[in-house]
């Protein structure tokens, strides 16, 4: 999937899918992302490929504001505060912020230790974001941390050394196209101080290229140069930047967002953990709350369990997970983020095989209770929702299982299992051994393979997104929108229902009986939904709708025997064009 292929029904500011104000500005800036299979040289990108988990840091002058300018709070990603889309700060006023930037609490060792304790394999930090301020000692610009702040230290030197001390990798984010303060930079001023018109070429030659030379020569070996938002940057310039990285850092990777398909791997959309396996070499970039840079009001933290779930889901879909923290202007890291990272890191230290060097799941998607990663012929099950029934169900596994065991850190407990109607049923203790995720290993004969048809879990609700549906007489499309400025959400939905419109899911049933059906959707006013099993029962219900995706009960349906069923969902009455169906849920009535 390339970003280009994504159909956007995006929104700025509100979750309402309907007021289709496609906020394409930032989207266009991503440019096309690449899928390069494997860097040919095995040394390149080893931590990316094997480590699977990294720390991203957004830290700059903007962190000082924390989204508060002159007593007014702006909502959205903090590093964009200068932009007219947020506070609209003039170049002159923004530059004055350097005069008060004094991050007395910055502690490079503490940050490197946090990444280490979190189980992250390298750190990528903003050397220069779109605001143009160099957070390192730049010889080619005096709008940098050593020349224009009272603090005067080079935090990147300190952090690169601290990373080496803790045995983790280090690399830089660099905004190559956007530079809002340098004349000629994209979205920067048109003229310099003397009133002379400057071009993008001037910016590139005077600032961008020399700075990329600096960050790739002054900080020891680096893992990645993470270019971002290439927009319409000419190809010849991206080629030059990539050549500089390759010359100075032969083992470093170049992010896909360098542009023109010249990067080494693909970065998915911001804050997107994919639901379906993605081929090639790729990463998900995500953040511990809703903003990349520090925002004073943003306390919407991801707890340890969610961090683990998103990390393992990314690895299980074949990717690398890079999770961001936004230190404050004084250099300190918000404690809730640090705490959640340490807690999830302690789990990773206990079960390192789940993430490091682990292969993707034999399933295309996650399972209702958790996810699967691979190590050779062993399936590693991370069970986030532990069934209290004493049985864990696994659908569609094609291999013969030779052993099953529960890991509890040091101890290993063999587990009994049976196979029936294509389902594996594993007998487990009633109480989960772990707080966040308990680990079961399954040894199988041959290369692990599975039928990725969704199975209805007998113990817990099985929620299946529209990504796994087919549609006829209705459109299946990706809805990607900004919740707040720069905070992305991703959802596939079936929309624009014609008279005979239908969304179809195929499911496998292990335990026959009655299941409760819910649908999640957005829309306007009351709508009538029909759910029909091909060759079986049909149910209908009229429910309300709202501008945010919500789950509504539809009714009970009978699945008379174990086996495969085709479920057709239709929107029959109400505003059928507007109704956007995102998910179907099945819960067995016990
Ligand atoms: O505009 C930037 C944004 O500020 C942030 O750095 C993210 C991180 O992936 N990248 C851009 C938007 O995609």
XYZ file of C-alpha atoms and ligand atoms in Angstrom:
603
model
C 0.000 0.000 0.000
C 1.394 3.386 -0.854
C 0.158 6.577 0.684
C -0.980 7.572 -2.812
C -3.397 4.684 -2.920
C -5.177 5.747 0.204
C -8.584 7.218 -0.390
C -8.962 10.101 1.935
C -12.219 11.132 3.435
C -10.305 13.098 5.999
C -11.380 15.654 8.464
C -9.726 18.437 10.321
C -10.829 19.008 13.835
C -13.925 16.888 14.158
C -14.563 13.209 13.993
C -17.625 13.725 11.840
C -16.900 11.754 8.705
C -19.624 13.569 6.878
C -18.448 17.131 6.584
C -15.883 15.919 4.090
C -13.234 18.592 4.406
C -10.302 16.616 3.116
C -7.329 17.952 5.088
C -4.783 17.063 2.478
C -2.110 19.608 3.255
C -0.015 17.389 5.486
C -0.900 14.311 3.558
C 0.497 15.634 0.306
C 3.706 16.410 2.115
C 4.395 12.787 2.886
C 4.906 12.044 -0.781
C 5.143 8.491 -1.941
C 6.496 5.948 0.485
C 8.655 3.098 -0.676
C 8.551 -0.596 -0.186
C 12.109 -1.725 -0.708
C 12.305 -5.289 0.221
C 15.481 -5.872 2.115
C 18.544 -3.676 2.235
C 20.969 -5.880 0.273
C 23.790 -5.426 2.714
C 22.818 -7.363 5.820
C 24.611 -4.848 8.029
C 22.328 -2.056 6.928
C 19.296 -1.655 9.066
C 20.027 -4.598 11.309
C 18.538 -2.958 14.395
C 15.536 -1.895 12.337
C 14.981 -5.339 10.930
C 15.835 -7.433 13.967
C 15.183 -5.063 16.844
C 11.653 -4.215 15.743
C 11.235 -1.540 18.421
C 12.659 1.989 18.658
C 12.226 5.332 20.406
C 11.271 8.457 18.473
C 11.831 11.855 20.139
C 10.334 15.193 19.099
C 12.114 17.914 21.013
C 12.800 21.503 20.004
C 12.055 25.171 20.692
C 8.347 24.390 20.313
C 8.590 22.107 23.394
C 9.050 25.257 25.472
C 5.598 26.460 24.482
C 3.912 23.108 25.019
C 0.977 24.409 22.888
C 0.441 27.507 25.033
C 1.112 30.860 23.384
C 0.431 34.028 25.356
C -1.963 32.200 27.645
C -3.962 30.579 24.847
C -3.885 26.824 24.314
C -3.757 25.444 20.787
C -4.826 21.845 20.251
C -2.858 19.578 17.951
C 0.699 18.375 17.434
C 3.003 20.662 19.402
C 5.831 20.958 16.864
C 3.443 22.700 14.451
C 2.624 25.502 16.920
C 4.381 28.104 14.774
C 2.303 27.281 11.700
C -0.683 29.452 10.681
C -2.715 26.251 11.128
C -2.041 26.605 14.846
C -0.798 29.785 16.600
C 0.640 31.463 13.494
C 3.824 32.809 15.102
C 5.960 35.100 12.951
C 9.522 34.067 12.098
C 10.869 36.951 14.180
C 8.850 36.041 17.253
C 9.597 32.362 16.892
C 13.333 33.006 16.698
C 13.139 34.915 19.983
C 12.185 31.637 21.705
C 15.784 30.497 21.374
C 16.794 33.250 23.804
C 14.844 31.564 26.601
C 15.499 27.927 25.741
C 17.273 26.600 28.801
C 16.598 22.859 29.204
C 18.257 22.507 32.593
C 16.618 19.143 33.222
C 17.888 17.533 30.027
C 19.716 14.351 30.980
C 20.988 12.396 27.985
C 21.903 9.378 30.101
C 18.459 9.237 31.674
C 16.821 9.296 28.222
C 19.145 6.639 26.803
C 18.521 4.550 29.924
C 14.776 4.986 29.512
C 14.968 3.700 25.931
C 17.162 0.831 27.123
C 14.791 -0.021 29.986
C 11.868 0.188 27.573
C 13.548 -2.503 25.455
C 13.964 -0.120 22.521
C 16.927 -0.791 20.252
C 17.698 2.721 19.025
C 16.644 6.364 19.324
C 15.715 8.695 16.461
C 15.561 12.340 17.556
C 14.677 15.607 15.806
C 17.921 17.296 14.747
C 15.870 19.888 12.859
C 12.112 19.910 12.543
C 10.017 22.063 10.188
C 10.711 25.128 12.366
C 14.295 25.101 11.056
C 15.957 25.226 14.478
C 19.001 22.944 14.743
C 18.949 21.079 18.028
C 22.665 20.391 17.612
C 25.813 22.410 17.112
C 25.372 23.384 13.449
C 28.219 25.167 11.727
C 26.048 26.103 8.768
C 23.355 27.949 10.746
C 23.425 30.164 13.806
C 19.760 29.333 14.438
C 20.967 26.404 16.481
C 21.128 25.332 20.081
C 24.773 26.228 20.748
C 24.747 29.678 19.157
C 21.361 31.048 20.079
C 20.332 29.648 23.447
C 21.576 30.490 26.949
C 22.041 26.747 27.513
C 24.656 26.453 24.781
C 25.242 22.659 25.001
C 24.932 20.121 22.182
C 22.313 17.619 23.397
C 22.829 15.423 20.348
C 26.476 14.890 21.199
C 25.449 13.951 24.727
C 22.640 11.681 23.594
C 24.661 9.918 20.889
C 27.351 9.166 23.482
C 24.812 8.042 26.073
C 23.221 5.687 23.523
C 26.591 4.127 22.823
C 27.129 3.692 26.550
C 23.839 1.799 26.863
C 24.513 -0.242 23.724
C 21.593 1.148 21.767
C 21.594 2.745 18.319
C 21.137 6.425 17.506
C 19.858 8.375 14.521
C 18.365 11.656 13.371
C 15.054 13.010 12.170
C 15.726 15.796 9.660
C 13.067 17.953 7.955
C 14.688 18.326 4.538
C 11.926 20.030 2.577
C 10.021 22.141 5.078
C 11.976 24.898 6.766
C 9.685 27.616 8.027
C 12.363 30.058 9.137
C 15.077 29.865 6.464
C 14.475 32.004 3.372
C 13.655 29.763 0.418
C 12.847 26.680 2.527
C 9.440 25.169 1.829
C 6.870 27.292 3.707
C 9.725 29.555 4.796
C 10.048 33.309 4.173
C 10.564 34.345 0.543
C 13.202 36.974 1.289
C 16.224 37.182 3.533
C 16.891 39.926 6.115
C 18.230 42.262 3.428
C 15.081 41.853 1.343
C 16.774 39.620 -1.230
C 14.496 36.960 -2.751
C 15.684 33.452 -1.974
C 14.860 30.217 -3.748
C 14.543 26.642 -2.613
C 17.900 26.040 -4.346
C 19.483 28.648 -2.061
C 18.018 26.967 0.999
C 19.144 23.544 -0.178
C 22.726 24.580 -0.912
C 23.210 26.947 2.017
C 21.482 24.986 4.753
C 19.925 21.610 4.014
C 22.822 19.822 2.319
C 25.508 21.105 4.722
C 23.373 20.183 7.711
C 22.828 16.641 6.476
C 26.588 16.443 5.989
C 26.994 17.564 9.622
C 24.552 15.140 11.188
C 26.077 12.257 9.269
C 29.683 13.046 10.207
C 29.711 14.537 13.702
C 27.855 11.995 15.815
C 29.497 8.630 15.175
C 27.727 5.736 13.486
C 24.016 6.334 13.092
C 21.210 3.942 12.314
C 18.818 6.030 10.253
C 18.391 9.468 8.775
C 14.667 9.949 9.109
C 13.716 12.485 6.447
C 10.083 13.624 6.577
C 7.450 15.380 4.423
C 9.262 15.556 1.049
C 6.299 17.268 -0.657
C 7.374 18.459 -4.090
C 11.080 18.491 -3.381
C 12.929 17.928 -6.678
C 14.314 14.440 -7.155
C 17.880 15.661 -7.806
C 18.007 17.057 -4.277
C 16.683 13.931 -2.630
C 19.281 11.972 -4.610
C 22.039 14.211 -3.261
C 20.879 13.802 0.313
C 20.667 10.036 -0.003
C 24.163 9.994 -1.526
C 25.522 12.001 1.426
C 23.983 9.567 3.902
C 25.323 6.548 2.027
C 28.796 8.076 1.711
C 29.129 9.098 5.356
C 27.102 6.325 6.955
C 27.269 3.220 4.800
C 25.302 1.187 7.349
C 22.510 3.688 7.910
C 19.029 3.475 6.450
C 17.193 6.349 4.782
C 13.517 6.661 5.668
C 10.910 6.253 2.939
C 9.784 9.806 3.532
C 12.956 11.051 1.856
C 10.713 10.983 -1.228
C 10.843 9.783 -4.845
C 11.078 6.166 -3.734
C 14.701 6.739 -2.770
C 14.422 5.623 0.842
C 15.199 2.142 2.070
C 11.898 1.263 3.658
C 8.319 2.396 3.980
C 6.864 4.437 6.843
C 3.141 3.964 7.169
C 0.818 6.864 7.905
C 1.387 8.551 11.262
C -0.055 6.693 14.247
C -1.087 3.731 12.115
C -0.700 0.165 13.260
C -1.937 -1.838 10.288
C -4.693 -4.411 10.676
C -3.512 -6.596 7.803
C -0.035 -7.926 7.068
C 2.123 -5.511 5.051
C 4.863 -6.876 2.769
C 8.384 -5.479 2.573
C 10.410 -3.526 5.052
C 8.338 -0.979 6.920
C 7.680 0.776 10.186
C 4.765 2.197 12.133
C 5.430 5.499 13.850
C 3.306 6.203 16.860
C 3.339 8.364 19.962
C 2.834 7.791 23.680
C -0.059 10.289 23.827
C -1.686 12.266 20.958
C 1.032 14.807 20.093
C 4.614 14.240 18.942
C 6.105 17.238 20.744
C 5.191 18.119 24.324
C 1.708 19.639 24.724
C 0.893 20.727 28.258
C -2.725 19.515 28.208
C -2.127 16.162 26.529
C -2.463 13.530 29.241
C -3.981 10.883 26.980
C -1.204 8.350 27.582
C -0.993 4.828 26.255
C -0.650 2.476 29.222
C 1.950 -0.315 29.239
C -0.517 -2.928 28.030
C -1.501 -0.834 25.003
C 2.152 -0.120 24.183
C 2.885 -3.846 24.212
C -0.227 -4.619 22.209
C 0.659 -2.084 19.495
C 4.319 -3.156 19.413
C 3.482 -6.847 19.089
C 0.712 -6.161 16.543
C 3.226 -4.259 14.382
C 5.793 -7.061 14.582
C 3.057 -9.613 13.885
C 2.089 -7.734 10.704
C 5.760 -7.737 9.623
C 6.997 -4.295 10.704
C 9.073 -2.280 13.156
C 7.440 -0.077 15.783
C 8.859 3.343 16.626
C 7.190 5.017 19.586
C 7.614 8.709 20.328
C 8.107 10.700 23.505
C 7.923 14.495 23.671
C 10.199 15.899 26.413
C 9.237 19.247 27.931
C 11.086 22.456 27.125
C 13.196 21.948 30.251
C 14.329 18.583 28.894
C 12.381 16.409 31.352
C 10.318 13.469 30.109
C 6.659 13.355 31.235
C 6.570 10.730 33.984
C 3.433 8.899 32.762
C 5.104 8.176 29.440
C 8.334 7.060 31.109
C 6.486 4.868 33.582
C 4.462 3.080 30.886
C 7.629 2.544 28.835
C 9.496 1.056 31.786
C 6.601 -1.243 32.660
C 6.215 -2.515 29.103
C 10.014 -2.780 28.894
C 10.109 -5.036 31.959
C 7.699 -7.390 30.165
C 9.856 -7.330 27.020
C 12.960 -8.185 29.069
C 11.091 -11.234 30.359
C 9.867 -12.293 26.900
C 12.421 -10.870 24.441
C 11.765 -13.530 21.789
C 8.272 -12.195 21.180
C 9.712 -9.043 19.605
C 13.429 -9.202 18.782
C 14.177 -11.118 15.626
C 10.595 -12.392 15.595
C 8.848 -13.131 12.331
C 5.316 -12.082 11.399
C 2.251 -14.100 12.338
C 1.069 -16.884 10.048
C -2.298 -15.105 10.292
C -2.940 -12.003 8.197
C -4.521 -10.280 11.191
C -4.696 -10.224 14.997
C -6.891 -12.682 16.892
C -9.600 -11.703 19.397
C -7.410 -12.527 22.407
C -4.110 -11.153 21.125
C -1.471 -11.768 18.502
C 1.106 -14.219 17.229
C 4.769 -13.775 16.321
C 7.068 -16.494 15.019
C 10.413 -17.982 15.881
C 11.265 -20.788 13.493
C 8.586 -23.459 13.807
C 7.263 -22.029 17.049
C 4.196 -19.822 17.237
C 4.480 -17.357 20.121
C 1.028 -16.402 21.347
C 0.769 -13.140 23.312
C -2.590 -13.411 25.048
C -3.797 -9.946 26.058
C -7.377 -10.998 26.857
C -7.103 -14.178 28.865
C -10.195 -16.434 28.576
C -11.525 -17.411 31.971
C -13.196 -20.533 30.547
C -9.976 -22.540 30.773
C -9.814 -22.920 26.953
C -7.991 -20.863 24.353
C -9.133 -21.281 20.740
C -6.975 -20.926 17.640
C -8.674 -21.070 14.240
C -7.347 -22.293 10.906
C -3.854 -23.473 11.835
C -2.757 -25.816 9.041
C 0.175 -27.488 10.796
C 0.282 -30.405 13.165
C 0.995 -29.125 16.685
C 3.648 -31.138 18.521
C 3.807 -29.264 21.850
C 2.168 -26.401 23.706
C 3.541 -24.667 26.786
C 2.809 -21.697 28.962
C 5.745 -19.453 29.802
C 5.839 -17.562 33.050
C 9.245 -15.996 32.882
C 11.456 -18.739 34.311
C 8.927 -21.578 34.489
C 7.499 -23.551 31.620
C 4.212 -25.382 32.027
C 3.224 -27.966 29.386
C -0.353 -27.547 28.156
C -2.826 -30.059 26.732
C -4.521 -29.426 23.421
C -6.969 -30.987 20.972
C -7.892 -30.316 17.345
C -11.463 -30.267 16.025
C -13.155 -28.834 12.909
C -9.968 -26.929 12.032
C -9.724 -25.324 15.488
C -7.023 -25.902 18.057
C -8.302 -25.893 21.621
C -5.661 -25.395 24.309
C -6.407 -26.071 27.979
C -5.122 -23.201 30.085
C -5.256 -22.157 33.752
C -8.237 -19.982 34.610
C -6.117 -17.128 35.884
C -3.744 -15.295 33.573
C -0.158 -15.630 34.763
C 0.717 -12.148 33.509
C -0.911 -8.741 34.027
C -0.407 -7.426 30.479
C 0.004 -10.434 28.210
C 0.661 -14.091 28.957
C 2.767 -16.124 26.584
C 2.030 -19.547 25.141
C 4.352 -21.293 22.716
C 3.219 -23.843 20.140
C 5.686 -26.023 18.282
C 4.412 -27.135 14.913
C 5.595 -29.397 12.136
C 6.763 -27.579 9.029
C 6.568 -23.897 8.234
C 3.675 -22.371 10.175
C 0.711 -21.630 7.938
C -2.854 -20.652 8.618
C -6.130 -20.028 6.916
C -6.744 -16.377 7.690
C -10.543 -16.621 7.667
C -11.787 -14.991 10.854
C -12.995 -17.422 13.494
C -15.718 -16.506 15.994
C -14.074 -16.936 19.345
C -16.322 -18.933 21.679
C -15.058 -17.076 24.773
C -14.994 -13.426 23.856
C -16.320 -10.898 21.389
C -14.850 -11.207 17.913
C -14.756 -7.780 16.273
C -14.035 -7.773 12.555
C -13.255 -4.541 10.741
C -14.469 -3.571 7.290
C -10.881 -4.172 6.097
C -11.815 -7.854 5.991
C -15.117 -7.389 4.165
C -15.895 -7.338 0.477
C -18.622 -5.073 -0.829
C -21.046 -4.955 -3.719
C -23.364 -2.049 -4.449
C -21.578 -0.068 -1.711
C -18.116 1.460 -1.473
C -15.390 0.048 0.708
C -12.951 2.856 1.339
C -10.313 4.059 3.724
C -11.271 6.897 6.018
C -8.296 8.725 7.425
C -8.902 11.879 9.369
C -7.348 14.232 11.838
C -8.959 14.061 15.237
C -7.077 17.158 16.315
C -4.615 18.920 14.068
C -1.992 16.317 13.139
C -3.505 13.492 15.200
C -4.382 10.823 12.676
C -7.028 8.141 12.875
C -7.486 5.374 10.344
C -10.596 3.347 9.563
C -11.977 1.437 6.608
C -15.705 1.714 6.111
C -18.446 0.598 3.772
C -20.365 3.642 2.637
C -22.738 4.870 -0.069
C -25.157 1.924 0.022
C -27.185 1.324 -3.140
C -30.477 -0.539 -3.046
C -28.824 -3.939 -3.336
C -25.664 -2.860 -1.478
C -24.030 -5.454 0.699
C -20.909 -5.889 2.824
C -19.819 -9.497 3.210
C -17.705 -11.204 5.852
C -16.802 -14.889 5.893
C -16.365 -16.471 9.320
C -15.638 -19.854 10.866
C -17.642 -21.082 13.847
C -16.125 -23.507 16.380
C -18.987 -23.657 18.870
C -22.489 -23.621 17.323
C -25.242 -21.642 19.013
C -26.628 -18.161 19.352
C -24.408 -15.123 18.910
C -25.202 -11.493 19.606
C -24.452 -9.181 16.655
C -23.414 -5.528 17.005
C -22.461 -3.145 14.226
C -20.168 -0.105 14.473
C -20.949 2.747 12.134
C -21.356 6.478 11.611
C -24.258 8.170 9.935
C -27.173 10.555 10.247
C -30.514 9.912 11.911
C -32.095 6.493 12.234
C -30.960 3.684 9.959
C -32.229 0.175 9.349
C -29.618 -2.593 9.137
C -30.059 -6.150 7.977
C -27.692 -8.996 8.830
C -28.234 -12.230 6.907
C -26.448 -15.580 7.045
C -26.350 -17.058 3.549
C -28.687 -20.062 3.672
C -29.676 -19.184 7.250
C -31.284 -16.591 9.469
C -31.891 -12.922 8.676
C -32.299 -10.254 11.330
C -33.071 -6.524 11.119
C -33.064 -3.575 13.429
C -33.510 0.184 13.302
C -30.952 2.102 15.357
C -29.780 5.661 15.826
C -26.508 6.883 14.380
C -24.012 9.593 15.171
C -21.097 11.413 13.617
C -18.595 9.301 15.554
C -18.151 5.570 15.064
C -20.278 3.808 17.676
C -21.324 0.269 18.380
C -25.063 -0.499 18.203
C -26.781 -3.793 19.088
C -28.596 -5.432 16.156
C -29.821 -8.768 17.530
C -29.252 -12.487 18.033
C -28.500 -15.030 15.302
C -28.211 -18.754 15.294
C -25.251 -20.646 13.857
C -26.651 -24.195 13.927
C -23.401 -26.110 13.445
C -19.641 -25.678 13.403
C -18.290 -24.585 10.026
C -17.945 -21.687 7.611
C -20.622 -19.003 7.158
C -21.069 -16.030 4.836
C -22.597 -12.985 6.520
C -24.179 -10.235 4.417
C -24.887 -6.835 5.952
C -27.057 -4.222 4.243
C -28.196 -0.738 5.092
C -31.855 -0.726 4.056
C -33.459 2.532 5.217
C -32.506 5.995 6.416
C -29.625 8.035 5.037
C -27.995 5.065 3.320
C -25.441 7.185 1.491
C -24.088 8.585 4.701
C -24.041 5.416 6.788
C -20.440 4.187 7.102
C -20.113 0.671 8.481
C -16.725 0.017 10.080
C -17.044 -3.201 12.071
C -19.173 -6.234 12.920
C -19.015 -7.886 16.352
C -20.049 -11.414 17.367
C -20.498 -12.447 21.022
C -21.589 -15.969 21.887
C -24.578 -16.092 24.214
C -23.650 -18.404 27.080
O 4.773 17.085 10.031
C 5.406 16.035 10.688
C 4.958 15.929 12.123
O 5.234 17.089 12.794
C 5.687 14.762 12.791
O 7.063 14.985 12.800
C 5.389 13.498 12.046
C 6.046 12.260 12.598
O 5.864 11.198 11.725
N 5.789 13.629 10.638
C 5.176 14.762 9.928
C 3.795 14.497 9.514
O 3.646 13.273 8.954
